[in-house]
Coordinates of C-alpha atoms and ligand atoms in Angstrom, one line a residue:
X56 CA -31.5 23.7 -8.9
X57 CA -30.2 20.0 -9.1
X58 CA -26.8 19.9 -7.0
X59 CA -23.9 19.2 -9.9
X60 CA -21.8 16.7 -9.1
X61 CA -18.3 15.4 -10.7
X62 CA -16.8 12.2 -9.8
X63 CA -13.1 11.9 -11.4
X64 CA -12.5 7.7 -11.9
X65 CA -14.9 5.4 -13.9
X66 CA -13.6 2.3 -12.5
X67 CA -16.0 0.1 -9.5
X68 CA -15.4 2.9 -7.1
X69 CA -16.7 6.1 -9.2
X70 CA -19.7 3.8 -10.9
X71 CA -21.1 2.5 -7.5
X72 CA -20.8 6.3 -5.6
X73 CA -22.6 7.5 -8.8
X74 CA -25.2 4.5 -8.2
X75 CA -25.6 5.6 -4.5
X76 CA -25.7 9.8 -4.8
X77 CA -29.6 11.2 -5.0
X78 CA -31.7 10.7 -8.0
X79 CA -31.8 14.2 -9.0
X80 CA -28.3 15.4 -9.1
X81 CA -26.4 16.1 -12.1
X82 CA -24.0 13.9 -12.1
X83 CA -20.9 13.3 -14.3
X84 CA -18.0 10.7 -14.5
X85 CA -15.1 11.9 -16.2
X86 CA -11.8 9.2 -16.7
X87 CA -9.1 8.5 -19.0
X88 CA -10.4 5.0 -18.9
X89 CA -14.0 4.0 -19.2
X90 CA -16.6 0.7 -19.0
X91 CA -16.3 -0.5 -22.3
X92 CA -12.4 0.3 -23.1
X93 CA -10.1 -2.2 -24.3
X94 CA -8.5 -4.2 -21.3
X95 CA -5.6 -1.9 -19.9
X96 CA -3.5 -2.7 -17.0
X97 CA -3.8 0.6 -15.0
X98 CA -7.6 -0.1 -15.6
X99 CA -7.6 -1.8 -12.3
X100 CA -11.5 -2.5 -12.3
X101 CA -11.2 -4.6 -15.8
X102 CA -8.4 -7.0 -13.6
X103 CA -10.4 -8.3 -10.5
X104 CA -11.5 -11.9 -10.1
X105 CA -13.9 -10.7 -8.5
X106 CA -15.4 -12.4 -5.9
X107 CA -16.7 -10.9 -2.6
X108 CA -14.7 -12.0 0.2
X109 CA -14.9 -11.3 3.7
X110 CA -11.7 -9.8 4.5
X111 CA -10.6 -11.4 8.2
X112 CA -8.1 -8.7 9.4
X113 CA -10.1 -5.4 8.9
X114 CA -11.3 -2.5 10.8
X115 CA -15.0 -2.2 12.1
X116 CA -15.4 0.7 9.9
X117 CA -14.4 -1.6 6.7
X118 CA -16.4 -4.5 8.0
X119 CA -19.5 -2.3 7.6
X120 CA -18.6 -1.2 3.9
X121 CA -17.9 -5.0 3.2
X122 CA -21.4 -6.0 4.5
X123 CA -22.8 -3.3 3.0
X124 CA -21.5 -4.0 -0.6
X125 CA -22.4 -7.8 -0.1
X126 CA -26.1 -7.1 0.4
X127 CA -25.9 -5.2 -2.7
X128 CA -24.1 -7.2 -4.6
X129 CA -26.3 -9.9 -3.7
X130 CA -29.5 -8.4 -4.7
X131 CA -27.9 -7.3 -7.8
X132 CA -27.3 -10.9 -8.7
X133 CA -30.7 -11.8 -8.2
X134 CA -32.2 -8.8 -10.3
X135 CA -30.0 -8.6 -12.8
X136 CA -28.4 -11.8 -14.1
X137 CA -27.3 -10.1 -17.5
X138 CA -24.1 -8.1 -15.0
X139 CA -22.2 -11.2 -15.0
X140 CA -22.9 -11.4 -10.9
X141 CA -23.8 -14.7 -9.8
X142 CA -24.8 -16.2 -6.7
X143 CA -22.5 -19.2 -5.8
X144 CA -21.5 -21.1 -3.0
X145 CA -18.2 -20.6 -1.2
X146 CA -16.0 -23.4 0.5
X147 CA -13.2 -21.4 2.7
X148 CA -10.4 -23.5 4.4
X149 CA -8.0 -21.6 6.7
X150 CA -4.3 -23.4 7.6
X151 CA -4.5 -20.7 10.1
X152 CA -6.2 -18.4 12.5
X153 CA -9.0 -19.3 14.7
X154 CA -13.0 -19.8 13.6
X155 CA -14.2 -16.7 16.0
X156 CA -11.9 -14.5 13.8
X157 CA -14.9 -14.9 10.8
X158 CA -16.3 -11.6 11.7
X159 CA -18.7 -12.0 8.6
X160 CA -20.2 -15.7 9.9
X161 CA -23.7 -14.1 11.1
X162 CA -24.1 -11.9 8.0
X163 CA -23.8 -13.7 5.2
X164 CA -26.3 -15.9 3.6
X165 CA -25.9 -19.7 4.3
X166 CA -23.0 -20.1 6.8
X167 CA -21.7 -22.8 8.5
X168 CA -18.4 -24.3 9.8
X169 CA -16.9 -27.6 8.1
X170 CA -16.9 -30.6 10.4
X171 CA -13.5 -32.2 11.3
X172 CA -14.2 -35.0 8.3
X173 CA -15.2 -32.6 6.0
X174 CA -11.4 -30.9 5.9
X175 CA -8.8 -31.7 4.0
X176 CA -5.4 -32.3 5.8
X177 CA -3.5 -30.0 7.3
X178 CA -6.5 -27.3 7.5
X179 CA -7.4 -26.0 11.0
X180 CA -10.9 -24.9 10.3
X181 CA -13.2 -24.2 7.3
X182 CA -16.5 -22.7 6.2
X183 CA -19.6 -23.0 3.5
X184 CA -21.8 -19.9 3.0
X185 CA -22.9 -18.2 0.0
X186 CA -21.6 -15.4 -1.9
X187 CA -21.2 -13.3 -5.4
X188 CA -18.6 -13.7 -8.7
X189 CA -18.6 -11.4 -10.9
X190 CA -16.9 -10.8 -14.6
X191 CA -15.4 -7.5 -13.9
X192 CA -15.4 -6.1 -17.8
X193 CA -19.1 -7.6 -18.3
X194 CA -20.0 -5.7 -14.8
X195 CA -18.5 -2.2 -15.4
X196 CA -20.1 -2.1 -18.7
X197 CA -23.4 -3.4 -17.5
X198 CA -23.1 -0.6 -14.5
X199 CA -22.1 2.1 -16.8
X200 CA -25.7 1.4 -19.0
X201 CA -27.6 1.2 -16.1
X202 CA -26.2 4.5 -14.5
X203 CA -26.4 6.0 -18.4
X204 CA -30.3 5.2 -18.1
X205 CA -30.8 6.9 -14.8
X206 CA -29.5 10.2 -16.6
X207 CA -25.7 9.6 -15.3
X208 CA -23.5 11.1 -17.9
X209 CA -19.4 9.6 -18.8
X210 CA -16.9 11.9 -20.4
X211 CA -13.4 10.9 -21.6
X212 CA -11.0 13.2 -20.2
X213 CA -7.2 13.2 -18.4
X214 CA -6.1 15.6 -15.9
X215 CA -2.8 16.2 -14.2
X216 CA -4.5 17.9 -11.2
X217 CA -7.9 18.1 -9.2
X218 CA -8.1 22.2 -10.2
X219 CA -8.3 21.1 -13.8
X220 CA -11.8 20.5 -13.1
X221 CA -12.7 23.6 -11.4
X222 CA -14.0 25.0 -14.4
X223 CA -16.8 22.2 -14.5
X224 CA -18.4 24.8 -11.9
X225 CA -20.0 21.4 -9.6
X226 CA -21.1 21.5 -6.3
X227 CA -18.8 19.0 -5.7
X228 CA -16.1 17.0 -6.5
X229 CA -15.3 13.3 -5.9
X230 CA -12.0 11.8 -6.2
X231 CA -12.5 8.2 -6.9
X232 CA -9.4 7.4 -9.2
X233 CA -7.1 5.0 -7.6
X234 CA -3.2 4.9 -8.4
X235 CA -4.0 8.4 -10.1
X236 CA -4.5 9.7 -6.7
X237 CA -0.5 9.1 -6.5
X238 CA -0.4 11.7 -9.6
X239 CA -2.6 14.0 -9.5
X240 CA -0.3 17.3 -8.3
X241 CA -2.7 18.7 -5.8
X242 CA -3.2 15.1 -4.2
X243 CA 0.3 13.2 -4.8
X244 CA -1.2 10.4 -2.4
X245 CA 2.1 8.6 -0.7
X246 CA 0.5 6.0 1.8
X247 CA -1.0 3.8 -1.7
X248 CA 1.5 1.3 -2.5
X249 CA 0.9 -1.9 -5.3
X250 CA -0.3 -4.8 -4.8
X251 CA 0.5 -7.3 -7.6
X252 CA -1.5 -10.9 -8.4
X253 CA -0.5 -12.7 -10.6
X254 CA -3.6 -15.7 -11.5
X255 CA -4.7 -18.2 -14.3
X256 CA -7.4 -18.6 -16.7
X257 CA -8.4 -21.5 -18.4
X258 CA -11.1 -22.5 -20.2
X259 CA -13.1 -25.4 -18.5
X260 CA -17.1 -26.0 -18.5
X261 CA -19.1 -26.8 -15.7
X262 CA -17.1 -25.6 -12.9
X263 CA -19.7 -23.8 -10.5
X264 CA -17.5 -23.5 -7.5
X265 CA -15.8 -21.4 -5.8
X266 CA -12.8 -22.9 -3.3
X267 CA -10.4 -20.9 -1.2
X268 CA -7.6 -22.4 1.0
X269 CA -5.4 -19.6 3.0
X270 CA -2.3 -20.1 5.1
X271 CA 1.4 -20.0 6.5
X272 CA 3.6 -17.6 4.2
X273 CA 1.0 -16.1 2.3
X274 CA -0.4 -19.4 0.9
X275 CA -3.5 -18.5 -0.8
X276 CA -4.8 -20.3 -3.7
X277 CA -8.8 -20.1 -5.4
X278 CA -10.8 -21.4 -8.2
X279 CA -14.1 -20.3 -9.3
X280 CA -15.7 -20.7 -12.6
X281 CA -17.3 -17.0 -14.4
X282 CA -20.1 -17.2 -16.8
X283 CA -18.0 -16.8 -19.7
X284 CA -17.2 -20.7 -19.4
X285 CA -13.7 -20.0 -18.0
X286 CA -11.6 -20.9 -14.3
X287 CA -9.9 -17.8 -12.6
X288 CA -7.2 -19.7 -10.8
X289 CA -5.6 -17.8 -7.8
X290 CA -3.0 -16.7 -7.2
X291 CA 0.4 -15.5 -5.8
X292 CA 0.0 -12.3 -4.5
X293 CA 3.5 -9.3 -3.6
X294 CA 3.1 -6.2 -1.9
X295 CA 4.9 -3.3 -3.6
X296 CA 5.5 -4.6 -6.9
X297 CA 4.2 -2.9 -9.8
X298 CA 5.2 -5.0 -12.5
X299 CA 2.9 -6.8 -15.2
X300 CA 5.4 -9.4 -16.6
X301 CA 3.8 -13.0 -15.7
X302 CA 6.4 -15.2 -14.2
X303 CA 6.8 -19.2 -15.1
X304 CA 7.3 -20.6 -11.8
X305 CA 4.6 -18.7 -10.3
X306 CA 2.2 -20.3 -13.2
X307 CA 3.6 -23.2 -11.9
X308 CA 3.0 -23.2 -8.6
X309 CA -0.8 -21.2 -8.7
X310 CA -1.4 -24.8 -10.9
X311 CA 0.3 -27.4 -8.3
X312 CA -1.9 -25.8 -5.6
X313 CA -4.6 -25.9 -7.6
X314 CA -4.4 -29.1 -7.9
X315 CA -3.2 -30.4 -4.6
X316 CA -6.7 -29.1 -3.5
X317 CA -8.7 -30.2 -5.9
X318 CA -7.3 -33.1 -8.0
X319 CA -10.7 -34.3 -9.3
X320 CA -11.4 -30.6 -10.9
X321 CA -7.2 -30.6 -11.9
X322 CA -5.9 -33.7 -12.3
X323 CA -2.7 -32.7 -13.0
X324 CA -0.2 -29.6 -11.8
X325 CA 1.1 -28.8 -15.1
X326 CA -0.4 -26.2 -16.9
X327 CA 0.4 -27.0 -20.2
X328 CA -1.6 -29.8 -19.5
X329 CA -5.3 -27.4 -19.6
X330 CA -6.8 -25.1 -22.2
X331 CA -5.2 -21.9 -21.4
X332 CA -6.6 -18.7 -21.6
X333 CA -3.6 -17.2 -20.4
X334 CA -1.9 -15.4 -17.5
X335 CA -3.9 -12.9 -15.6
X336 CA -1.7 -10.3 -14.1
X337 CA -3.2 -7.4 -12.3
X338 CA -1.6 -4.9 -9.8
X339 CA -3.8 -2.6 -7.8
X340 CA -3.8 0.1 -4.7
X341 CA -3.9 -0.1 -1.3
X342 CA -3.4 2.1 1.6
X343 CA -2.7 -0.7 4.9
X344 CA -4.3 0.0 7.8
X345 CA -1.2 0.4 9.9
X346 CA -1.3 3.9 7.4
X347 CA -5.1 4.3 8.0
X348 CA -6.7 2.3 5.5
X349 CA -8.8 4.0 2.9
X350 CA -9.2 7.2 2.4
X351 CA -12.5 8.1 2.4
X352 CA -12.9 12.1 3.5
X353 CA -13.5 15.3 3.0
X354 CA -11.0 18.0 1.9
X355 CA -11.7 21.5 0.5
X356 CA -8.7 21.5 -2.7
X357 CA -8.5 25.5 -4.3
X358 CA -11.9 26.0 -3.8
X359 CA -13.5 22.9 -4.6
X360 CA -15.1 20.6 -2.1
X361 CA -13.6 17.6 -2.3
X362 CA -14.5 13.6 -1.7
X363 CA -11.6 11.3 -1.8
X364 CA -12.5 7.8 -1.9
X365 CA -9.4 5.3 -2.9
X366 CA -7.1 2.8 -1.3
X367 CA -9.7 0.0 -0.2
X368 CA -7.2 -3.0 1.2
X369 CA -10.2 -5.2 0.8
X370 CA -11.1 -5.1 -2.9
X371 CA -12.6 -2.5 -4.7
X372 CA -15.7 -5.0 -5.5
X373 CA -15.6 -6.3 -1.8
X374 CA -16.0 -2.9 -0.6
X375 CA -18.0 -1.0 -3.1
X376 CA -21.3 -0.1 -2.4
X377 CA -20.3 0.5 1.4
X378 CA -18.0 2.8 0.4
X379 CA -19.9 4.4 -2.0
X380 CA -23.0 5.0 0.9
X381 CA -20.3 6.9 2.9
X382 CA -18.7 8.9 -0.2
X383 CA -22.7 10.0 -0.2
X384 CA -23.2 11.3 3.2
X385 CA -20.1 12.9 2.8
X386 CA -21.4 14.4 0.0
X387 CA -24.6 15.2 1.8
X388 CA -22.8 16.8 4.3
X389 CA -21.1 19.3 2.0
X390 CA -24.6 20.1 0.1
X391 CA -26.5 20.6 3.5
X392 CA -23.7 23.3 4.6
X393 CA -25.2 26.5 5.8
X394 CA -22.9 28.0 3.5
X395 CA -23.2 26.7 0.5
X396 CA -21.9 28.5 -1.9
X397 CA -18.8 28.0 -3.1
X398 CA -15.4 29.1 -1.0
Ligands
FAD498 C1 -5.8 -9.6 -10.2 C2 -6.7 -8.8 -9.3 C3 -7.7 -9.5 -8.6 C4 -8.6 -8.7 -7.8 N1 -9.6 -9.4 -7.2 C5 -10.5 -8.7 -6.5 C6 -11.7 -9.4 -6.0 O1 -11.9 -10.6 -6.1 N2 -12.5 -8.6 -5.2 C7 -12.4 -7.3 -5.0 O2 -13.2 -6.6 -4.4 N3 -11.3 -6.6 -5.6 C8 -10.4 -7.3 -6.3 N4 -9.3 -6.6 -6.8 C9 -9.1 -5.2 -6.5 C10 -10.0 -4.3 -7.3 O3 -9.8 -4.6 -8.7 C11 -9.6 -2.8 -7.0 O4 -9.7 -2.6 -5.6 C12 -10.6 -1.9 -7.7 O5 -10.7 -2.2 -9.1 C13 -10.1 -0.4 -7.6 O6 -11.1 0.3 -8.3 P1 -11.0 1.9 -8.5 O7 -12.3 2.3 -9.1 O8 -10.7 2.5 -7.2 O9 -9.8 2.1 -9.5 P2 -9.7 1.9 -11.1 O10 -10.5 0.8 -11.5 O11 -8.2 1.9 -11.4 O12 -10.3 3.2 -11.7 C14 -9.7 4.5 -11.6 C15 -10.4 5.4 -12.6 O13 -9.8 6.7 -12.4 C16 -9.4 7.2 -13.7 N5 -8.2 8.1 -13.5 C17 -7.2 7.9 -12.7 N6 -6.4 9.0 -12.8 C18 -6.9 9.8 -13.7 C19 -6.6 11.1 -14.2 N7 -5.5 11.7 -13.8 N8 -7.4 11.7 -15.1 C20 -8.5 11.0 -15.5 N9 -8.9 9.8 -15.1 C21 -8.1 9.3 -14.1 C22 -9.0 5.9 -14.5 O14 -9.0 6.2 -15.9 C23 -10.2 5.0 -14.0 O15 -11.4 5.4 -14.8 C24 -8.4 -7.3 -7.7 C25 -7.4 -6.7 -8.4 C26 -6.6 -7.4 -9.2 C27 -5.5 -6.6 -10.0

């Protein structure tokens, strides 16, 4: 008999462990949110820029799901233009750290470092290579049909706990559903804690770039065009604030940066001065790796064999299909038990 399988959270985490479990299984997603839903705040996935990024300051073990996602990602913008992902070429610029910190620079397609006269002032080193952007809302919903086709099944459904599934009688269960982890009664997760951006979009054609400057005091500021026509301009980003109300000055200032770095794209740094979309506020979870970074284990819950997968520091998009390859050995591992049968 095909092994059952639940996964609880139908945001980029659940739909790429579904993508990555084997062919056969039965597999359900059940969330309060799912692909296709009107944009909601705590509907993380719907928020991201997304673009993958390799994250400098990260463990070995989230390097690998990083690369691993990237290849992936990759190959799904080659096959499958329709999912919004796109390849595109990236232009880095760091203000600090050193060039032997790019952990990523021999993986990715493309790389090389920035001569001296090719930086702008002040930058200390700096990087082309090629990478992925994706829409996140055209993405989920492009996954979720995909997934639908290969017999992948998406229920609505809200629980307060983990045993409210137990009924579902699977073989197991795989918690993939973010902050929710910090509700759920038989998880209450206390090491996730917010992380709030706060960006721009504005409706510009024929931007096909994507530019990233980091440096002192969290100075971080992006621009890439998506295929909808618009420019996702990054960002101010604050660690445990989980608040949604977009704030002037920071408007402000994601557009004077924006400009400062790339006057010919924005010739000016006010903001009234563009075709707004709007503000683009998005909060989301991470668990720091000073408190062990992502979860990603096994844990037996009253009875059911559980798969927790939440927390990524790095981007759920950035880290997806890595993770998801793990969450399937782990799941493996469970289903090739000796004993089997349920505790
Ligand atoms: C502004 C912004 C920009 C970002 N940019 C990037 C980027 O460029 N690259 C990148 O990789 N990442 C980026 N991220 C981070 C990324 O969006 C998240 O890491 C990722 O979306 C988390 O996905 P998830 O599937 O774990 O959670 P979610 O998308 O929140 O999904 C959780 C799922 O669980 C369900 N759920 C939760 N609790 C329950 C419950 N009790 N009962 C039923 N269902 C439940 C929800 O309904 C939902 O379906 C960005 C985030 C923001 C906000």
């Amino acid at each position: 008999m095909a092994s059952k399988i639940t996964i609880l959270g139908a945001g980029i985490t659940g739909l790429a462990i579904a993508s990555q479990l084997p062919k056969e299984a039965d597999i359900t997603i059940y969330g309060k949110f799912l692909p296709g839903d009107e944009m909601d705040k705590e509907y993380v996935s719907q928020w991201a820029g997304a673009i993958w990024l390799g994250v400098h300051a990260t463990s070995a073990r989230e390097q690998k799901y990083q690369m691993d996602s990237y290849s992936t990602l990759w190959q799904i913008a080659g096959l499958h233009p329709e999912s919004s992902a796109r390849r595109i070429e990236i232009t880095e610029i760091q203000d600090i750290g050193v060039p032997e910190q790019v952990w990523y620079r021999d993986h990715v397609v493309g790389f090389r470092y920035l001569s001296k006269s090719e930086l702008p002032k002040g930058a200390k080193f700096g990087m082309k290579w090629q990478t992925v952007v994706i829409s996140p809302p055209t993405f989920i919903n492009w996954f979720r049909g995909h997934l639908e086709n290969q017999g992948v099944k998406f229920k609505r459904l809200h629980v307060k706990a983990l045993r409210d599934l137990e009924g579902l009688g699977h073989d197991v269960l795989i918690n993939a559903s973010g902050f929710g982890s910090t509700l759920l009664e038989d998880v209450r997760e206390s090491a996730i804690i917010p992380v709030r951006q706060q960006n721009i979009r504005l409706r510009k054609e024929g931007y096909n770039k994507l530019f990233i400057r980091r440096g002192e005091n969290n100075y971080y500021s992006t621009a890439f065009g998506r295929d909808d026509g618009s420019i996702y301009i990054g960002g101010v980003k604050k660690e445990n604030v989980r608040e949604w109300t977009a704030s002037a000055e920071d408007r402000k200032l994601i557009m004077k940066q924006a400009h400062d770095n790339q006057p010919d794209v924005f010739p000016s740094a006010d903001p009234n001065d563009y075709d707004l979309i709007g503000d683009h506020v998005g909060v989301w979870p991470i668990i720091k790796q000073d408190k062990g970074g992502i979860r990603l284990e096994k844990e037996v819950i009253g009875g059911q064999k559980v798969v927790h997968a939440y927390g990524q520091e790095a981007g759920g998009y950035v880290c997806s299909f890595g993770i998801a390859r793990e969450a399937a050995r782990l799941v493996f591992e469970y289903l090739s038990d000796p004993a089997r049968a349920k505790l």
